[in-house]
Tab-separated table of C-alpha atoms in Angstrom:
chain	number	residue	atom	x	y	z
A	1	UNK	CA	101.041	118.719	117.747
A	2	UNK	CA	99.919	116.408	114.700
A	3	UNK	CA	98.730	119.505	112.588
A	4	UNK	CA	101.835	119.724	110.842
A	5	UNK	CA	101.354	116.211	109.318
A	6	UNK	CA	98.090	117.816	107.711
A	7	UNK	CA	99.947	120.371	105.673
A	8	UNK	CA	100.020	119.569	101.805
A	9	UNK	CA	103.789	120.055	101.446
A	10	UNK	CA	104.506	117.567	104.449
A	11	UNK	CA	102.498	115.186	103.232
A	12	UNK	CA	104.281	115.212	99.691
A	13	UNK	CA	107.736	115.294	101.578
A	14	UNK	CA	106.449	112.054	103.582
A	15	UNK	CA	105.232	110.160	100.650
A	16	UNK	CA	108.568	111.314	98.688
A	17	UNK	CA	110.828	109.904	101.548
A	18	UNK	CA	108.744	106.656	101.866
A	19	UNK	CA	109.087	106.054	98.144
A	20	UNK	CA	112.726	106.384	98.572
A	21	UNK	CA	112.811	104.214	101.657
A	22	UNK	CA	111.110	101.480	99.312
A	23	UNK	CA	113.704	102.012	96.666
A	24	UNK	CA	116.712	101.975	98.940
A	25	UNK	CA	115.556	98.846	100.650
A	26	UNK	CA	115.051	97.094	97.296
A	27	UNK	CA	118.298	98.577	95.768
A	28	UNK	CA	120.077	97.903	98.958
A	29	UNK	CA	118.977	93.999	98.958
A	30	UNK	CA	120.674	93.775	95.648
A	31	UNK	CA	123.662	95.405	97.080
A	32	UNK	CA	123.721	93.007	99.894
A	33	UNK	CA	123.844	89.927	98.078
A	34	UNK	CA	126.319	91.067	95.700
A	35	UNK	CA	128.545	91.898	98.582
A	36	UNK	CA	128.959	95.475	97.729
A	37	UNK	CA	126.912	97.337	100.723
A	38	UNK	CA	130.118	99.647	101.101
A	39	UNK	CA	129.413	100.530	97.177
A	40	UNK	CA	126.368	102.739	98.023
A	41	UNK	CA	128.427	104.642	100.757
A	42	UNK	CA	131.476	105.439	98.201
A	43	UNK	CA	128.941	106.325	95.346
A	44	UNK	CA	127.130	108.442	97.809
A	45	UNK	CA	130.130	110.323	98.632
A	46	UNK	CA	131.430	110.426	95.031
A	47	UNK	CA	128.159	112.322	94.143
A	48	UNK	CA	128.907	115.696	96.438
A	49	UNK	CA	131.935	117.163	93.989
A	50	UNK	CA	129.243	116.666	91.032
A	51	UNK	CA	126.752	118.429	92.974
A	52	UNK	CA	129.191	121.639	93.426
A	53	UNK	CA	130.601	121.445	90.158
A	54	UNK	CA	127.287	121.685	88.549
A	55	UNK	CA	126.342	124.653	90.384
A	56	UNK	CA	129.640	126.337	89.511
A	57	UNK	CA	129.144	125.635	85.901
A	58	UNK	CA	125.327	126.789	85.796
A	59	UNK	CA	125.659	129.336	88.712
A	60	UNK	CA	122.362	128.160	89.879
A	61	UNK	CA	120.477	125.743	92.125
A	62	UNK	CA	118.483	124.043	90.091
A	63	UNK	CA	117.605	120.431	91.308
A	64	UNK	CA	117.782	118.636	87.960
A	65	UNK	CA	120.961	120.015	87.287
A	66	UNK	CA	122.612	119.341	90.716
A	67	UNK	CA	121.258	115.739	90.570
A	68	UNK	CA	122.481	115.246	86.910
A	69	UNK	CA	126.199	116.537	88.304
A	70	UNK	CA	125.737	114.101	91.135
A	71	UNK	CA	124.955	111.261	88.742
A	72	UNK	CA	127.796	112.003	86.734
A	73	UNK	CA	130.206	112.294	89.627
A	74	UNK	CA	129.059	109.170	91.234
A	75	UNK	CA	129.079	107.062	87.973
A	76	UNK	CA	132.726	108.344	87.140
A	77	UNK	CA	133.705	106.920	90.990
A	78	UNK	CA	132.269	103.572	90.098
A	79	UNK	CA	134.141	103.575	86.907
A	80	UNK	CA	136.997	104.456	88.651
A	81	UNK	CA	136.351	101.525	91.396
A	82	UNK	CA	135.950	99.145	88.782
A	83	UNK	CA	139.308	100.340	86.962
A	84	UNK	CA	141.306	100.229	90.034
A	85	UNK	CA	140.171	96.739	90.709
A	86	UNK	CA	140.601	95.165	87.335
A	87	UNK	CA	144.137	96.979	86.814
A	88	UNK	CA	146.027	96.695	89.967
A	89	UNK	CA	146.380	94.456	93.022
A	90	UNK	CA	144.074	96.467	95.061
A	91	UNK	CA	140.997	94.734	96.407
A	92	UNK	CA	137.821	96.210	95.755
A	93	UNK	CA	136.659	97.303	99.064
A	94	UNK	CA	140.069	99.007	99.334
A	95	UNK	CA	139.407	100.799	95.963
A	96	UNK	CA	135.838	101.840	97.181
A	97	UNK	CA	137.511	103.338	100.560
A	98	UNK	CA	139.921	105.338	98.637
A	99	UNK	CA	137.378	106.563	95.848
A	100	UNK	CA	135.125	107.478	98.792
A	101	UNK	CA	137.565	109.727	100.638
A	102	UNK	CA	139.208	111.388	97.618
A	103	UNK	CA	135.779	112.401	96.242
A	104	UNK	CA	134.456	113.614	99.226
A	105	UNK	CA	137.315	115.683	100.197
A	106	UNK	CA	137.030	117.192	96.961
A	107	UNK	CA	133.369	118.100	97.146
A	108	UNK	CA	134.062	119.553	100.591
A	109	UNK	CA	137.162	121.565	99.203
A	110	UNK	CA	134.990	122.791	96.555
A	111	UNK	CA	131.985	123.400	98.563
A	112	UNK	CA	134.341	125.471	100.807
A	113	UNK	CA	135.197	127.566	97.986
A	114	UNK	CA	131.886	128.441	96.852
A	115	UNK	CA	130.540	129.324	100.248
A	116	UNK	CA	133.326	131.800	100.882
A	117	UNK	CA	132.392	133.245	97.409
A	118	UNK	CA	130.340	136.079	96.835
A	119	UNK	CA	126.700	134.874	97.238
A	120	UNK	CA	127.990	131.437	97.628
A	121	UNK	CA	126.755	130.845	101.072
A	122	UNK	CA	123.463	131.294	99.837
A	123	UNK	CA	123.347	128.742	97.551
A	124	UNK	CA	122.271	126.302	100.484
A	125	UNK	CA	124.646	123.346	99.043
A	126	UNK	CA	125.406	122.340	102.476
A	127	UNK	CA	121.724	120.429	102.516
A	128	UNK	CA	123.255	117.756	100.295
A	129	UNK	CA	125.775	116.526	102.844
A	130	UNK	CA	123.006	116.264	105.669
A	131	UNK	CA	119.740	116.613	103.544
A	132	UNK	CA	116.974	118.925	103.994
A	133	UNK	CA	113.653	117.053	103.029
A	134	UNK	CA	111.321	120.105	104.375
A	135	UNK	CA	113.001	122.079	101.756
A	136	UNK	CA	111.687	120.340	98.909
A	137	UNK	CA	108.931	121.514	96.730
A	138	UNK	CA	106.427	119.803	94.862
A	139	UNK	CA	108.638	119.568	91.461
A	140	UNK	CA	111.466	117.889	93.395
A	141	UNK	CA	108.873	115.413	95.282
A	142	UNK	CA	107.531	114.161	91.711
A	143	UNK	CA	111.137	113.974	90.244
A	144	UNK	CA	112.355	111.856	93.470
A	145	UNK	CA	109.196	109.656	93.223
A	146	UNK	CA	109.146	108.880	89.339
A	147	UNK	CA	112.773	107.905	89.326
A	148	UNK	CA	112.337	105.921	92.661
A	149	UNK	CA	109.386	103.997	90.804
A	150	UNK	CA	111.457	103.426	87.847
A	151	UNK	CA	114.418	101.971	89.859
A	152	UNK	CA	111.688	99.692	91.860
A	153	UNK	CA	110.071	98.562	88.564
A	154	UNK	CA	113.450	97.459	87.248
A	155	UNK	CA	113.968	95.047	90.121
A	156	UNK	CA	110.638	93.780	90.234
A	157	UNK	CA	110.100	93.277	86.268
A	158	UNK	CA	113.458	91.553	86.073
A	159	UNK	CA	113.173	89.698	89.341
A	160	UNK	CA	114.303	86.333	87.776
A	161	UNK	CA	117.421	87.802	86.023
A	162	UNK	CA	118.485	89.556	89.131
A	163	UNK	CA	118.254	86.309	91.280
A	164	UNK	CA	120.549	84.046	88.370
A	165	UNK	CA	122.702	87.117	88.367
A	166	UNK	CA	123.261	87.171	92.065
A	167	UNK	CA	123.496	83.590	92.983
A	168	UNK	CA	124.533	81.909	89.743
A	169	UNK	CA	126.553	84.018	87.371
A	170	UNK	CA	127.918	81.099	85.682
A	171	UNK	CA	124.650	79.592	84.688
A	172	UNK	CA	123.413	83.349	83.852
A	173	UNK	CA	126.311	83.329	81.426
A	174	UNK	CA	125.534	79.936	80.037
A	175	UNK	CA	121.726	80.906	79.329
A	176	UNK	CA	122.964	84.353	77.474
A	177	UNK	CA	122.464	86.522	80.095
A	178	UNK	CA	125.028	89.559	79.900
A	179	UNK	CA	126.925	89.633	83.221
A	180	UNK	CA	128.564	93.099	81.943
A	181	UNK	CA	125.020	94.511	81.008
A	182	UNK	CA	123.333	93.519	84.538
A	183	UNK	CA	126.608	95.547	85.971
A	184	UNK	CA	125.693	98.339	84.292
A	185	UNK	CA	122.037	98.108	85.106
A	186	UNK	CA	122.983	97.402	88.339
A	187	UNK	CA	125.184	100.370	88.826
A	188	UNK	CA	122.571	102.734	87.155
A	189	UNK	CA	119.640	101.837	89.294
A	190	UNK	CA	122.084	102.300	92.579
A	191	UNK	CA	123.350	105.495	91.248
A	192	UNK	CA	119.554	106.616	90.569
A	193	UNK	CA	118.767	105.698	94.009
A	194	UNK	CA	121.632	107.606	95.907
A	195	UNK	CA	121.242	110.860	93.894
A	196	UNK	CA	117.505	111.286	94.278
A	197	UNK	CA	118.039	110.715	98.213
A	198	UNK	CA	120.709	112.930	98.437
A	199	UNK	CA	118.578	116.070	98.850
A	200	UNK	CA	115.879	114.201	101.361
A	201	UNK	CA	118.870	112.379	103.612
A	202	UNK	CA	121.881	113.435	102.243
A	203	UNK	CA	125.059	111.971	100.745
A	204	UNK	CA	126.192	110.877	104.392
A	205	UNK	CA	123.209	109.159	105.419
A	206	UNK	CA	121.789	107.755	102.096
A	207	UNK	CA	124.436	105.231	102.555
A	208	UNK	CA	122.826	103.893	105.863
A	209	UNK	CA	119.154	103.732	103.923
A	210	UNK	CA	120.327	101.589	101.710
A	211	UNK	CA	122.653	99.206	103.654
A	212	UNK	CA	120.356	99.136	106.981
A	213	UNK	CA	117.039	97.702	105.649
A	214	UNK	CA	118.406	94.606	103.799
A	215	UNK	CA	120.678	93.584	106.662
A	216	UNK	CA	117.654	93.874	108.917
A	217	UNK	CA	115.488	91.642	106.579
A	218	UNK	CA	118.275	89.257	106.372
A	219	UNK	CA	117.212	88.280	110.053
A	220	UNK	CA	113.752	87.028	109.205
A	221	UNK	CA	114.380	85.112	106.002
A	222	UNK	CA	116.880	83.028	103.790
A	223	UNK	CA	114.744	83.638	100.646
A	224	UNK	CA	115.508	86.372	98.313
A	225	UNK	CA	112.232	87.347	96.881
A	226	UNK	CA	111.155	87.571	100.756
A	227	UNK	CA	114.005	89.365	101.552
A	228	UNK	CA	113.485	91.873	98.934
A	229	UNK	CA	109.738	92.654	100.034
A	230	UNK	CA	110.968	92.770	103.802
A	231	UNK	CA	113.821	95.403	103.139
A	232	UNK	CA	111.397	97.541	100.903
A	233	UNK	CA	109.051	97.283	103.817
A	234	UNK	CA	111.658	98.205	106.315
A	235	UNK	CA	112.999	101.062	104.089
A	236	UNK	CA	109.422	102.657	103.599
A	237	UNK	CA	108.749	102.421	106.891
A	238	UNK	CA	111.814	104.327	107.979
A	239	UNK	CA	111.232	106.870	105.651
A	240	UNK	CA	107.609	107.399	106.475
A	241	UNK	CA	107.989	107.487	110.355
A	242	UNK	CA	111.278	109.272	110.353
A	243	UNK	CA	109.719	112.077	108.211
A	244	UNK	CA	106.685	112.110	110.522
A	245	UNK	CA	108.697	112.335	113.827
A	246	UNK	CA	110.906	114.892	112.356
A	247	UNK	CA	107.842	117.141	111.534
A	248	UNK	CA	106.978	117.552	115.535
A	249	UNK	CA	109.748	119.836	116.511
A	250	UNK	CA	110.910	122.986	114.846
A	251	UNK	CA	114.140	122.477	113.010
A	252	UNK	CA	114.292	118.831	113.578
A	253	UNK	CA	116.330	117.125	110.568
A	254	UNK	CA	114.443	114.618	108.328
A	255	UNK	CA	117.482	112.518	107.390
A	256	UNK	CA	118.838	111.685	110.787
A	257	UNK	CA	115.417	110.469	111.766
A	258	UNK	CA	115.157	108.280	109.009
A	259	UNK	CA	118.259	106.297	109.873
A	260	UNK	CA	117.589	106.302	113.524
A	261	UNK	CA	114.272	104.447	112.636
A	262	UNK	CA	116.156	102.260	110.175
A	263	UNK	CA	118.563	101.720	113.217
A	264	UNK	CA	115.820	100.672	115.330
A	265	UNK	CA	114.404	98.223	113.103
A	266	UNK	CA	117.692	96.687	112.799
A	267	UNK	CA	118.310	96.504	116.948
A	268	UNK	CA	114.611	94.849	117.009
A	269	UNK	CA	115.500	92.238	114.092
A	270	UNK	CA	118.822	91.669	115.547
A	271	UNK	CA	117.238	90.547	118.995
A	272	UNK	CA	113.834	89.294	117.744
A	273	UNK	CA	114.596	87.750	114.089
A	274	UNK	CA	113.625	84.340	113.487
A	275	UNK	CA	116.833	83.578	111.235
A	276	UNK	CA	119.892	84.009	113.629
A	277	UNK	CA	118.571	86.694	116.071
A	278	UNK	CA	119.867	86.807	119.398
A	279	UNK	CA	116.990	85.202	120.996
A	280	UNK	CA	116.704	82.402	118.658
A	281	UNK	CA	120.498	81.853	118.922
A	282	UNK	CA	120.059	81.331	122.884
A	283	UNK	CA	117.423	79.326	122.577
A	284	UNK	CA	118.787	77.034	120.319
A	285	UNK	CA	122.085	77.047	122.532
A	286	UNK	CA	120.327	76.093	125.467
A	287	UNK	CA	118.298	73.562	123.927
A	288	UNK	CA	121.476	71.829	122.504
A	289	UNK	CA	123.052	72.303	125.940
A	290	UNK	CA	120.077	70.393	127.400
A	291	UNK	CA	120.443	67.495	124.817
A	292	UNK	CA	123.776	67.270	125.422
A	293	UNK	CA	123.247	66.804	129.197
A	294	UNK	CA	120.661	64.340	128.431
A	295	UNK	CA	122.867	62.315	125.966
A	296	UNK	CA	125.664	62.553	128.828
A	297	UNK	CA	123.062	61.105	131.370
A	298	UNK	CA	122.128	58.496	128.829
A	299	UNK	CA	125.742	57.050	128.461
A	300	UNK	CA	126.583	57.185	132.249
A	301	UNK	CA	123.856	55.043	132.592
C-alpha cells in the first residue's frame, strides 16, 4: 500500500506540496494580519482567465506560459480591487467579491470555449480548477519549489519590516519605510504563492491553503513570529500528509486531501488551542463562575 510513496515522482510531488504548504502558511500569516484573507481567494479565482488566455495565445500547455498568464491576470485583479476601493464608495471586501466573481466567470466562459474547440478538450486546463499534483513533472516541481522558497525568504529576511508594516504603519512611515513599496511586495509574494499552487491544488482550493493555517496558528499564540512559524508548519504538514494519503487510492485528488487535513488541524486548534480554544474558554468560564460563587458566599456571610 505504501509502495506508491516510494516512487521518485511521488516523492518529488510530496516535496513540492510540502514546500508550497510552508509558503502558503507563511504568506497567509501576512494576509491574516493585514485583514485581507479574502484577497487570496479573489486573486486565486482571478488567475483562471489568465491561464486560458495564455493557452489561446500560444496554443500549447506550457507551465511557464500558463503561470505567467495566471500571474498577469491575478495582478490585474489586484489593481482593479485597489482602484475600485480608492475611487468609489465600495468597500474593499465588496470589491474583492466583485473581482472574484467577474474574473472567475470570465475564466469559466473562456475554458468552456476552449474545451468545445477542436482539440481543446485535450489541453487539460480543467486541472487548474481543482488541481492535479500527480500530473506534475520534475521541471514543474523545481519551478514550484524555487518560487516558493523565494517567497519564503522574502518574508524571513524582511521579518522586522513586515512586523512594523503590519502592526504600526504610522511608525513605518516615520522611519522612511515605503508603505506603497511594501504593499507592492506583499501583493507580489501573495500572487506568486497563488500561481505556483494552482496546478497542485487548483484555483479554488489554493485560497484555503493560504487562509486555514494562519487561523489555526492563531489559537496557539499571540506572538507574530511564533504564529508565522506555526502557520508554516501547519501548511507544510497539510501539504505533505494530504499528498501522501492521496497516493494510497487510485485517482484520489491531491488538492482536496491537502485542504481536508488543513481543516482537521483547524478543528483541533479550535478545540484544544491554548489561546481562546473551546476547552480553554470553557475552563476559564467555569473558573470565573466558581470564583463568583465563592465571592457571593463570602459577601453573604
